[in-house]
Structures are given as structure tokens and as C-alpha cells.
Coordinates of C-alpha atoms and ligand atoms in Angstrom, one line a residue:
M1 CA 0.1 0.0 0.0
V2 CA 1.5 3.4 -1.1
L3 CA 0.3 6.4 0.8
L4 CA -0.6 9.4 -1.4
Y5 CA -1.1 12.7 0.3
I6 CA -3.2 15.2 -1.6
K7 CA -2.9 18.6 -0.4
G8 CA -6.0 20.8 -0.1
V9 CA -8.4 18.0 -0.7
E10 CA -11.3 18.0 1.9
E11 CA -12.4 15.0 3.8
K12 CA -15.8 14.8 1.9
E13 CA -13.8 14.9 -1.5
K14 CA -11.4 12.3 -0.6
Q15 CA -13.7 9.5 -1.8
N16 CA -13.6 11.0 -5.4
F17 CA -9.9 11.0 -5.4
Q18 CA -9.6 7.5 -3.9
H19 CA -12.0 6.3 -6.6
T20 CA -9.9 7.8 -9.3
V21 CA -6.5 6.5 -8.0
D22 CA -8.0 3.1 -7.5
L23 CA -8.4 3.0 -11.3
Y24 CA -4.6 2.7 -11.6
G25 CA -4.7 -0.6 -9.6
R26 CA -1.4 0.3 -7.8
Q27 CA -2.8 0.1 -4.2
L28 CA -2.5 3.9 -3.7
K29 CA -4.2 5.1 -0.6
V30 CA -5.2 8.7 -0.4
T31 CA -4.4 10.1 3.0
E32 CA -5.3 13.2 4.9
E33 CA -2.1 13.9 6.6
Q34 CA 1.5 14.1 5.4
N35 CA 3.9 12.1 7.7
E36 CA 7.1 10.0 7.3
D37 CA 5.2 7.2 5.7
T38 CA 3.9 9.3 2.9
E39 CA 5.5 8.2 -0.3
M40 CA 3.7 10.4 -2.9
T41 CA 2.5 14.0 -2.5
L42 CA 0.2 16.0 -4.8
S43 CA -0.2 19.7 -4.6
F44 CA -2.3 22.2 -6.6
S45 CA -2.5 25.9 -7.4
S46 CA -5.5 27.3 -9.2
S47 CA -6.5 30.6 -10.9
R48 CA -9.4 31.5 -13.2
D49 CA -8.1 29.9 -16.3
Q50 CA -5.5 27.3 -15.1
T51 CA -4.7 24.8 -12.5
R52 CA -1.3 23.5 -11.9
G53 CA -0.4 20.3 -10.1
T54 CA 2.9 18.8 -8.9
L55 CA 3.5 15.3 -8.0
Y56 CA 6.5 14.5 -5.7
A57 CA 7.5 10.8 -5.5
E58 CA 10.7 8.9 -5.1
E59 CA 12.7 12.1 -4.9
A60 CA 11.4 13.0 -8.4
E61 CA 9.0 15.8 -9.4
L62 CA 6.4 16.0 -12.1
S63 CA 4.3 19.0 -12.9
Y64 CA 1.3 19.6 -15.2
T65 CA -0.6 22.7 -16.0
Y66 CA -4.3 22.4 -17.2
Y67 CA -5.8 25.3 -19.2
P68 CA -9.6 24.6 -19.3
S69 CA -11.7 25.2 -22.4
A70 CA -13.6 28.5 -22.4
A71 CA -16.9 26.8 -21.2
F72 CA -15.1 25.8 -17.9
T73 CA -13.3 29.0 -17.1
Q74 CA -15.1 31.1 -14.4
E75 CA -14.1 34.4 -12.8
A76 CA -13.9 32.7 -9.4
P77 CA -14.2 28.9 -10.1
D78 CA -16.6 27.3 -7.7
S79 CA -15.9 24.4 -5.5
K80 CA -17.2 21.8 -8.0
E81 CA -15.2 23.2 -10.8
I82 CA -12.0 23.3 -8.6
K83 CA -12.6 19.7 -7.8
R84 CA -13.0 18.7 -11.4
R85 CA -9.7 20.5 -12.3
K86 CA -7.9 18.9 -9.5
L87 CA -9.1 15.4 -10.7
H88 CA -8.0 16.4 -14.2
V89 CA -4.5 17.2 -13.0
T90 CA -4.3 14.1 -10.8
V91 CA -5.3 11.9 -13.8
Q92 CA -2.8 13.6 -16.1
L93 CA 0.0 13.2 -13.5
L94 CA -0.7 9.6 -12.7
N95 CA -1.0 8.8 -16.4
K96 CA 2.5 10.2 -16.9
W97 CA 3.9 8.6 -13.7
F98 CA 2.6 5.1 -14.5
H99 CA 2.9 5.4 -18.3
T100 CA -0.7 4.6 -18.9
E101 CA -4.0 6.2 -19.7
Q102 CA -7.6 5.8 -18.5
P103 CA -9.9 5.2 -21.3
W104 CA -12.8 7.2 -19.6
G105 CA -10.6 9.8 -18.0
L106 CA -12.5 11.8 -15.5
L107 CA -15.7 10.1 -16.3
T108 CA -16.2 7.7 -13.6
G109 CA -19.9 7.7 -13.5
M110 CA -22.3 5.0 -14.8
R111 CA -23.9 7.1 -17.5
P112 CA -21.5 9.1 -19.6
T113 CA -24.0 9.5 -22.4
K114 CA -26.3 11.3 -20.0
L115 CA -23.7 14.0 -19.6
W116 CA -23.6 14.3 -23.4
H117 CA -27.4 14.8 -23.6
Q118 CA -27.2 17.4 -20.7
W119 CA -24.6 19.5 -22.5
H120 CA -26.5 19.2 -25.8
Q121 CA -29.7 20.3 -24.1
G122 CA -27.7 23.2 -22.7
G123 CA -27.0 24.3 -26.3
A124 CA -23.6 22.6 -27.1
G125 CA -23.2 21.0 -30.5
P126 CA -21.5 17.6 -31.1
E127 CA -18.1 19.1 -31.9
D128 CA -18.0 21.2 -28.8
I129 CA -18.9 18.2 -26.7
K130 CA -16.2 16.1 -28.4
H131 CA -13.6 18.7 -27.7
W132 CA -14.6 18.9 -24.0
L133 CA -14.5 15.1 -23.7
L134 CA -11.0 15.0 -25.1
E135 CA -9.5 18.1 -23.5
D136 CA -11.5 18.7 -20.3
Y137 CA -12.4 15.1 -19.4
I138 CA -9.3 13.3 -20.9
V139 CA -11.5 10.7 -22.5
T140 CA -9.6 8.8 -25.2
P141 CA -10.5 9.6 -28.8
E142 CA -12.0 6.1 -29.3
K143 CA -14.3 6.6 -26.4
A144 CA -15.3 10.2 -27.2
E145 CA -16.1 8.9 -30.7
L146 CA -18.1 6.0 -29.2
L147 CA -20.1 8.4 -26.9
T148 CA -20.9 10.8 -29.7
S149 CA -22.1 8.1 -32.1
I150 CA -24.3 6.6 -29.4
A151 CA -25.8 9.8 -28.4
L152 CA -26.6 10.7 -32.0
K153 CA -28.0 7.3 -32.6
Q154 CA -30.3 7.8 -29.6
Q155 CA -31.6 11.1 -31.0
E156 CA -32.4 9.3 -34.3
V157 CA -34.2 6.3 -32.6
L158 CA -36.1 8.5 -30.2
P159 CA -36.8 11.8 -32.1
D160 CA -38.7 13.0 -28.9
I161 CA -35.9 12.0 -26.6
Y162 CA -36.0 15.2 -24.6
E163 CA -39.8 15.2 -24.2
L164 CA -40.2 11.6 -22.9
S165 CA -40.7 12.6 -19.3
K166 CA -44.4 13.2 -19.9
G167 CA -44.9 9.5 -20.3
V168 CA -43.7 6.4 -18.3
S169 CA -42.3 2.9 -18.9
I170 CA -43.0 -0.1 -16.9
Y171 CA -40.5 -2.7 -15.6
I172 CA -41.8 -6.0 -14.3
G173 CA -39.5 -8.1 -12.2
I174 CA -40.0 -11.9 -12.1
P175 CA -37.5 -13.1 -9.6
F176 CA -36.9 -16.7 -10.5
C177 CA -34.2 -18.6 -12.2
P178 CA -33.4 -22.3 -12.7
T179 CA -30.0 -21.8 -10.9
K180 CA -28.0 -18.8 -9.8
C181 CA -25.2 -17.6 -12.0
A182 CA -21.9 -16.9 -10.1
Y183 CA -21.6 -13.2 -11.2
C184 CA -25.3 -12.4 -10.5
T185 CA -26.8 -10.1 -7.9
F186 CA -30.2 -9.8 -9.4
P187 CA -33.2 -11.4 -7.5
A188 CA -33.1 -14.9 -8.7
Y189 CA -34.7 -17.5 -6.6
A190 CA -35.3 -21.1 -7.1
M191 CA -38.9 -21.8 -8.3
N192 CA -41.1 -22.9 -5.4
G193 CA -38.2 -23.2 -3.0
R194 CA -38.1 -21.8 0.5
N195 CA -38.5 -18.3 -1.0
G196 CA -42.2 -18.2 -1.5
S197 CA -44.3 -19.8 -4.3
V198 CA -44.5 -18.6 -7.8
V199 CA -48.4 -18.7 -7.5
T200 CA -48.6 -16.3 -4.7
F201 CA -45.9 -14.0 -6.2
L202 CA -47.9 -13.9 -9.3
E203 CA -51.2 -12.9 -7.5
G204 CA -49.3 -9.9 -6.1
L205 CA -47.9 -9.0 -9.5
H206 CA -51.4 -9.2 -11.2
Y207 CA -52.7 -7.0 -8.4
E208 CA -49.9 -4.3 -8.8
M209 CA -50.4 -4.4 -12.6
E210 CA -54.2 -3.9 -12.4
E211 CA -53.9 -1.0 -9.8
T212 CA -51.2 0.8 -11.8
G213 CA -53.2 0.2 -15.0
R214 CA -56.2 1.8 -13.4
W215 CA -54.1 4.8 -12.2
L216 CA -52.6 5.3 -15.7
K217 CA -55.9 5.3 -17.4
E218 CA -57.5 7.7 -14.9
N219 CA -54.6 10.1 -15.1
N220 CA -54.2 9.9 -18.8
V221 CA -50.4 9.1 -18.6
P222 CA -49.1 7.4 -21.6
V223 CA -46.9 4.2 -21.4
D224 CA -44.0 4.1 -23.9
T225 CA -42.3 0.7 -23.2
I226 CA -42.7 -2.4 -21.0
Y227 CA -39.9 -4.6 -20.0
F228 CA -40.1 -8.0 -18.3
G229 CA -36.9 -8.7 -16.4
G230 CA -35.8 -10.6 -13.3
G231 CA -34.7 -13.3 -12.7
T232 CA -35.8 -14.9 -15.8
P233 CA -39.3 -14.0 -16.8
T234 CA -39.7 -17.2 -18.9
S235 CA -39.0 -19.3 -15.7
I236 CA -42.8 -19.4 -15.0
T237 CA -44.9 -21.8 -17.1
A238 CA -46.4 -21.0 -20.4
E239 CA -49.9 -20.9 -18.9
E240 CA -48.7 -18.4 -16.3
M241 CA -47.1 -16.3 -19.0
D242 CA -50.2 -16.4 -20.9
A243 CA -52.4 -15.3 -18.0
L244 CA -50.0 -12.5 -17.2
Y245 CA -49.8 -11.1 -20.7
S246 CA -53.5 -11.4 -21.1
H247 CA -54.1 -9.4 -17.9
M248 CA -51.6 -6.9 -19.1
Y249 CA -53.5 -6.3 -22.3
E250 CA -56.7 -5.9 -20.3
V251 CA -55.5 -3.4 -17.8
I252 CA -52.6 -1.4 -19.3
P253 CA -54.1 1.5 -21.2
D254 CA -53.6 1.8 -25.1
I255 CA -51.4 -1.2 -25.0
E256 CA -51.6 -1.7 -28.8
N257 CA -49.8 1.6 -29.3
I258 CA -47.0 0.9 -26.8
R259 CA -43.7 1.4 -28.6
E260 CA -42.0 -1.8 -27.4
I261 CA -42.5 -4.8 -25.2
T262 CA -39.5 -6.8 -24.2
V263 CA -39.3 -10.1 -22.4
E264 CA -36.0 -11.3 -21.2
A265 CA -35.8 -15.1 -22.0
G266 CA -32.2 -15.0 -20.9
R267 CA -31.7 -18.5 -19.8
P268 CA -32.1 -20.9 -22.8
D269 CA -33.0 -23.7 -20.5
T270 CA -36.3 -21.9 -19.7
I271 CA -37.3 -21.6 -23.3
T272 CA -40.0 -24.0 -24.7
P273 CA -42.1 -24.1 -27.9
E274 CA -45.2 -23.5 -25.8
K275 CA -43.6 -20.4 -24.2
L276 CA -42.6 -19.1 -27.7
D277 CA -46.1 -19.4 -28.9
V278 CA -47.3 -17.4 -26.0
L279 CA -44.8 -14.6 -26.6
K280 CA -45.8 -14.5 -30.2
K281 CA -49.5 -14.6 -29.4
W282 CA -49.1 -11.4 -27.3
N283 CA -47.0 -9.7 -29.8
I284 CA -43.9 -9.4 -27.7
D285 CA -41.6 -7.4 -29.8
R286 CA -38.2 -8.4 -28.4
I287 CA -36.7 -11.1 -26.3
S288 CA -33.2 -11.9 -25.1
I289 CA -31.6 -15.3 -25.3
N290 CA -28.2 -14.9 -23.6
P291 CA -25.2 -17.2 -24.4
Q292 CA -22.7 -15.0 -22.3
S293 CA -20.1 -17.3 -23.7
F294 CA -19.9 -20.0 -26.4
T295 CA -17.5 -22.1 -24.3
N296 CA -19.0 -24.9 -22.4
E297 CA -16.4 -25.0 -19.7
T298 CA -17.1 -21.3 -18.9
L299 CA -20.8 -21.9 -18.5
K300 CA -20.1 -24.6 -16.1
A301 CA -17.7 -22.5 -14.1
I302 CA -20.2 -19.7 -13.7
G303 CA -23.1 -21.9 -12.9
R304 CA -25.3 -21.4 -15.9
H305 CA -26.4 -25.0 -16.1
H306 CA -27.1 -24.9 -19.8
S307 CA -24.9 -25.7 -22.8
V308 CA -23.8 -23.8 -25.8
E309 CA -25.7 -26.2 -28.0
E310 CA -28.9 -25.5 -26.1
T311 CA -28.4 -21.7 -26.5
I312 CA -28.0 -22.3 -30.4
D313 CA -31.0 -24.7 -30.5
K314 CA -33.3 -22.3 -28.6
Y315 CA -32.3 -19.3 -30.6
K316 CA -33.2 -21.4 -33.8
L317 CA -36.4 -22.4 -32.2
A318 CA -37.3 -18.8 -31.4
K319 CA -36.7 -17.9 -35.0
V320 CA -39.0 -20.7 -36.2
H321 CA -41.7 -19.5 -33.8
G322 CA -41.6 -16.0 -35.4
M323 CA -39.5 -14.0 -33.0
N324 CA -37.8 -11.4 -35.1
N325 CA -36.0 -9.2 -32.7
I326 CA -33.6 -11.2 -30.4
N327 CA -30.9 -9.9 -28.3
M328 CA -27.9 -11.9 -27.1
D329 CA -25.7 -10.9 -24.3
L330 CA -21.9 -11.6 -24.3
I331 CA -19.6 -11.1 -21.3
I332 CA -16.0 -10.1 -21.8
G333 CA -13.6 -11.4 -19.2
L334 CA -15.4 -14.4 -17.9
P335 CA -13.2 -16.8 -15.8
N336 CA -10.5 -18.5 -17.8
E337 CA -11.4 -16.7 -21.0
G338 CA -9.1 -14.6 -23.1
M339 CA -8.8 -13.5 -26.7
E340 CA -9.2 -17.1 -28.0
E341 CA -12.5 -17.7 -26.3
M342 CA -13.8 -14.3 -27.2
A343 CA -12.9 -14.9 -30.9
H344 CA -14.7 -18.2 -30.7
S345 CA -17.8 -16.6 -29.1
L346 CA -17.9 -13.9 -31.9
A347 CA -17.4 -16.6 -34.6
E348 CA -20.3 -18.6 -33.1
T349 CA -22.5 -15.3 -33.0
E350 CA -21.7 -14.8 -36.6
K351 CA -23.6 -18.0 -37.5
L352 CA -26.7 -16.7 -35.8
L353 CA -26.6 -12.9 -36.3
P354 CA -29.2 -12.0 -33.8
E355 CA -30.7 -8.5 -34.2
S356 CA -28.9 -7.1 -31.2
V357 CA -25.9 -8.0 -29.1
T358 CA -25.1 -6.5 -25.8
V359 CA -21.4 -6.8 -24.9
H360 CA -20.8 -6.7 -21.1
T361 CA -17.5 -6.4 -19.3
L362 CA -17.3 -8.6 -16.3
S363 CA -17.8 -6.6 -13.1
F364 CA -17.3 -7.9 -9.6
K365 CA -20.5 -6.9 -7.9
K366 CA -20.2 -6.8 -4.2
A367 CA -22.8 -9.5 -3.3
S368 CA -22.0 -12.0 -6.0
E369 CA -20.7 -15.4 -5.5
M370 CA -17.8 -14.5 -7.8
T371 CA -16.7 -11.6 -5.5
R372 CA -17.1 -13.6 -2.4
Q373 CA -15.0 -16.4 -3.8
K374 CA -12.6 -14.1 -5.8
N375 CA -9.6 -16.3 -5.6
K376 CA -11.4 -19.2 -7.2
Y377 CA -12.0 -17.4 -10.5
K378 CA -9.0 -16.5 -12.7
V379 CA -9.9 -13.6 -15.0
A380 CA -7.8 -11.9 -17.8
E381 CA -5.4 -9.0 -17.2
P382 CA -6.7 -5.5 -18.0
A383 CA -4.6 -5.4 -21.2
E384 CA -6.2 -8.5 -22.6
V385 CA -9.7 -7.3 -21.5
E386 CA -9.1 -4.3 -23.6
Q387 CA -8.0 -6.4 -26.5
M388 CA -11.2 -8.4 -26.2
M389 CA -13.2 -5.2 -26.2
N390 CA -11.6 -3.9 -29.2
L391 CA -12.0 -7.2 -31.0
S392 CA -15.7 -7.2 -30.2
S393 CA -16.2 -3.5 -31.3
Q394 CA -14.4 -4.2 -34.5
W395 CA -16.4 -7.4 -35.1
M396 CA -19.7 -5.4 -34.6
A397 CA -18.7 -2.8 -37.0
D398 CA -17.7 -5.5 -39.7
H399 CA -21.1 -7.0 -39.3
S400 CA -23.2 -3.8 -39.5
Y401 CA -24.2 -3.6 -35.8
E402 CA -24.2 -0.1 -34.5
P403 CA -23.8 0.9 -30.8
Y404 CA -26.9 2.5 -29.3
Y405 CA -26.5 2.5 -25.5
L406 CA -23.7 2.3 -23.0
Y407 CA -23.2 2.2 -19.4
R408 CA -20.4 1.6 -16.9
Q409 CA -20.2 -0.2 -13.5
K410 CA -18.1 -0.1 -10.5
N411 CA -15.3 -2.7 -10.4
I412 CA -15.6 -3.4 -14.1
L413 CA -12.6 -5.1 -15.6
G414 CA -10.2 -2.9 -17.3
N415 CA -12.3 0.2 -16.3
L416 CA -14.2 -0.3 -19.5
E417 CA -18.0 -0.4 -20.3
N418 CA -21.0 -2.4 -21.5
V419 CA -22.3 -1.5 -24.9
G420 CA -25.5 -2.5 -26.6
Y421 CA -25.2 -2.9 -30.4
S422 CA -28.0 -3.6 -32.9
F423 CA -28.9 -3.7 -36.6
K424 CA -30.6 -0.5 -37.7
G425 CA -34.1 -0.2 -36.3
K426 CA -33.7 -3.0 -33.8
E427 CA -32.5 -0.9 -30.9
S428 CA -34.2 -1.5 -27.5
L429 CA -35.9 1.7 -26.6
Y430 CA -36.3 0.8 -23.0
N431 CA -32.6 0.4 -22.6
I432 CA -32.0 3.8 -23.9
I433 CA -34.8 5.3 -21.7
I434 CA -33.5 3.6 -18.5
M435 CA -29.8 4.4 -19.0
E436 CA -30.4 8.1 -20.0
E437 CA -33.0 8.5 -17.2
L438 CA -35.4 10.0 -19.7
Q439 CA -38.7 9.2 -18.0
T440 CA -40.3 7.6 -14.9
I441 CA -40.1 3.8 -14.8
I442 CA -42.7 2.2 -12.6
G443 CA -41.3 -1.0 -11.2
L444 CA -43.7 -3.9 -10.5
G445 CA -42.9 -7.3 -9.0
C446 CA -40.0 -8.6 -7.0
G447 CA -36.9 -6.3 -6.7
A448 CA -38.3 -3.9 -9.2
A449 CA -36.9 -0.5 -8.7
S450 CA -39.2 2.4 -9.7
K451 CA -37.4 5.5 -10.8
W452 CA -39.2 8.7 -10.5
V453 CA -38.2 11.4 -13.0
D454 CA -39.9 14.6 -12.2
P455 CA -41.4 15.9 -15.6
E456 CA -41.0 19.5 -14.4
T457 CA -37.6 19.6 -12.7
G458 CA -35.9 16.4 -14.0
R459 CA -35.2 15.5 -10.4
I460 CA -34.7 11.8 -9.9
S461 CA -35.6 9.5 -7.0
R462 CA -36.0 5.8 -6.5
F463 CA -38.2 3.4 -4.7
A464 CA -37.5 -0.4 -4.7
N465 CA -40.0 -3.2 -4.2
P466 CA -38.7 -6.0 -1.8
K467 CA -36.2 -8.3 -3.4
D468 CA -37.3 -11.6 -2.0
P469 CA -40.6 -13.2 -2.8
I470 CA -41.7 -13.7 0.8
S471 CA -41.4 -10.0 1.7
Y472 CA -43.0 -9.1 -1.6
I473 CA -45.9 -11.3 -1.0
Q474 CA -46.3 -9.7 2.4
S475 CA -46.3 -6.2 1.4
Y476 CA -47.1 -5.6 -2.2
G477 CA -50.5 -3.9 -1.3
E478 CA -48.7 -1.3 0.8
Y479 CA -45.9 -0.7 -1.8
T480 CA -48.6 -0.3 -4.5
V481 CA -50.3 2.5 -2.5
K482 CA -47.0 4.3 -1.9
K483 CA -46.1 4.2 -5.6
L484 CA -49.4 5.4 -6.8
D485 CA -49.2 8.3 -4.3
T486 CA -45.8 9.2 -5.6
L487 CA -47.1 9.1 -9.2
S488 CA -50.0 11.4 -8.3
G489 CA -47.5 13.9 -7.0
L490 CA -45.4 13.6 -10.2
F491 CA -48.4 13.8 -12.7
P492 CA -50.8 16.2 -11.1
A493 CA -54.5 16.2 -12.1
S494 CA -53.9 18.8 -14.7
Q495 CA -52.9 16.0 -17.1
K496 CA -56.3 14.3 -16.9
A497 CA -58.3 14.4 -20.1
Ligands
SF4_1 S1 -30.0 -16.1 -15.4 FE1 -29.7 -13.9 -15.2 S2 -30.9 -13.2 -13.5 FE2 -30.8 -15.5 -13.4 S3 -29.1 -16.0 -12.0 FE3 -28.2 -15.9 -14.2 S4 -27.6 -13.8 -14.5 FE4 -28.9 -13.8 -12.7

């Protein structure tokens, strides 16, 4: 552990600096005091249009002066701007010191595209934004290009992107899976296990859907997209799915005109011809069938309990049953996987060419089995993870897939990102809406997080349903009342027809 003393950084800001220096993976610990154990020291001096930083370490000294773009110069820079500048200088100096670069520079948040849209709504054009990303946020040219192309694609796919807050989307969480994958922290309980029965859970879900539908109708609030996630929503039986969608058609207003309904059928081992017929019967627009990897040993190591062959068979079966917008998820950096396995997964994907492919980079989520038993899982080094990412993005471009949404996570390998690619016109609208926080998402079912986006102020707050089925079953009535109250506050009676 190397102690890094950063002069003039307040206690409440320390976390940001620690988070940034953690990206270098060098075990640097930001300290508040300078003492004989301090091995590196960083100091700053700032004026209206420049911030200078000096790094002292191992009897050497490195300096850097940052001249912000005009949009970031202020007569008297406020504390937020000063912090950004200090972080800028810190990243530049550490890049130099360790002879490396951070692909996302200062952008450590989950939604870099959201920042792009905010700047754009503030009047900045794509060229200004690209300049700021490169110069003021030290994002690499590749990532700046990726971000720009995604934001422009989102504007094309959702022409009313900045007016969506007048409507809502609905997320429906079905918390069951055949087995739990090692990297997963979603609510994914065994069917009919000790965690409450599917039948009683579904009773709660039908109730929530009905009450929410009634409120939407009475308040004349339009629904743009519906997304069934989980868990695996196709874990329940074909009859249960049929009853659920039938009820959805009955109670959700104007459902024929909803822009998109997605059902994750992520685990191939849950898919049957009967369930595919139900999905088709109710005009489900988009499903996911997720290989994650096309190497059987990897699937075994991560506890997927299905084979590569089953993924391929179920994909073909879904096509035969008329599903014409299928997404496949791949994960970069799964245990024991490197360039060879990634190339193999892409070669297998090439034989299927699903309408969209979402490329995730493995992240070690706090509560996952993989994080708890980290030593058991050997994952690729950051340089190889980056090579895999480059291979996949080149492969996507070569096969006419275009990136349309992006998000980042904490503890993501190589400090990289997750990117959704699709053929033109096959983008998931829900994925864009949730990532860019464009409108309220009403969460129904287990673990479903409602996200309230105030149509007037844009202010965002959250409310989560209980994660486990037993707590959900005990309290869905009470939770429904709270959510409808919040909705009534967000969408006042003036909207009523
Ligand atoms: S199938 Fe999906 S939700 Fe279920 S355990 Fe695996 S990753 Fe989690």
C-alpha cells in the first residue's frame, strides 16, 4: 500500500480522489495527513483559467498545468469546478507517472451518455462536446467517438428523446431462475423453493399491474415501453405467462400503441415451444436469449447450467416461432477466458446474427458469489480485456451492428464499459430510456426499482420493491399504494383528459 497525500483535498472529497486513483490498480491510498510514511504527494494551485499540479515521489518531481476550455473558465471557479480541475490534473500526472491512460478519463460515473445529452440540451453541439470530452475530461479519442455516435443514434431512434418525461415505462420483475449464476446479484430465486411460491408471487404481480393500469388510465399518462426482467421471466410456465400477458392487455391503457414490449428469456434452459407461442400470441416485440459465452467450460464455471448447444437450438427455435428481434448478451472477461474464447464466441455469434448483441464487461458486484470467492476465479489482465473489447467492437462494425447505448459499472474489468449494439431499427428503446433516465419507470414485481423522473424539474428519486418473494408477498399492497401516491405527485391532475 502506497500512501498518497493530496494537499488541499477536503475529507468529503477524498472518496472521489480515492475512486480515481483506484483505477490505476497500484494500491494507492489517499491520506489526509502528510507524515514520514507518505510516499507520494500531490499539490495544486489554481486561478481563473489554469490549474497547476505537482507530484512528488521517489525524490522525483512531475508537474502539469491544465488550461480549461472556455466553457469551464469562471471568474472565480466554484468548488465543484475546482474539484474537477484537481481530478483532471491528478489523472494527467498519474497517467504520466505510470505510463498509462484511463480510457474514460474523469468520467467515472455510470452514464457518460447522459452527460452528453445534458450538454447538448444546454446548447452545445457535437463538436463542442467532443472537444470537452477530449480536452477537459481526458477521454480517449475512441471513447469520445463511441459516446458521440451513441448519443446521436439515440436522438435518431427516439426523435422525442427530450420530451419523454411526460410518459412512463413499466419494468416487471419476475425473480425466479433455474439456478443462480456466479456473477449475478439480481433477485433470482429457485422456483417454489423456501423463498415463496410462484403462484402467490404472481397474485401480487397481477394486483400491482391492475392497480397501476387503473391509475394510468384515470390520469391519462401514456406508457411508452414495458420490460419484463428478473430473474428470468420465462422461468414461469407457459400458462402463467399467458395469463400475465392477457391481464396486461386488459389493464394497461392503449397497449396496442406501446412502442415496445420486451421479455428477457435470458436462460435458454427456460425456453420451450409453448412459451414461444405465448410470446408470439401477445406480440412481444423483443426477447433476449443470452449465451454469455460460447465455451461450455465457462458456462459450467459460472453456474449457468445450460450448454452452448442449447443456446443455439433455442435461438433457432425462437426464430422458427416467429421472434424477429432477439438480443444476445456476451460477457467479456469471464473466468479462464481470453482472446481465443472471445474470438470463438464472436465466430459462433456470426452463425446466428441476432438482431442485437449486448457486450458486457465482467464486473465484480459486491454481493455476487464470484466476488465472495474471488480467488477461485481467474480472470484476464486489463490489457487482454481491452484487446477483447477492441476485437468485439471491430467485429460489430464489420457485421453492421451499431452501438446505441452504453453504461459503466463499479469494479468493471479494465475500467471499461457495457455496450448495446443492434442492426438499424432493432434498438431497445427501454434500454435507452432507463440508461439516460429520460422518464419515470414504474417497477412492478420483485426487486423492481421504480425510478421517478419529475417531468417539471428532472429530479430523480428511487423506490424499490422488496427483493425476496416472501417479503414481496407480505407487502405488495402497501408498496402499490406508496407508488401510486408518488405518481399522483409527479403527474398532477392537470394532465387528466
Ligand atoms: S439467469 Fe440472469 S438473473 Fe438468473 S441468475 Fe443468471 S444472471 Fe442472474
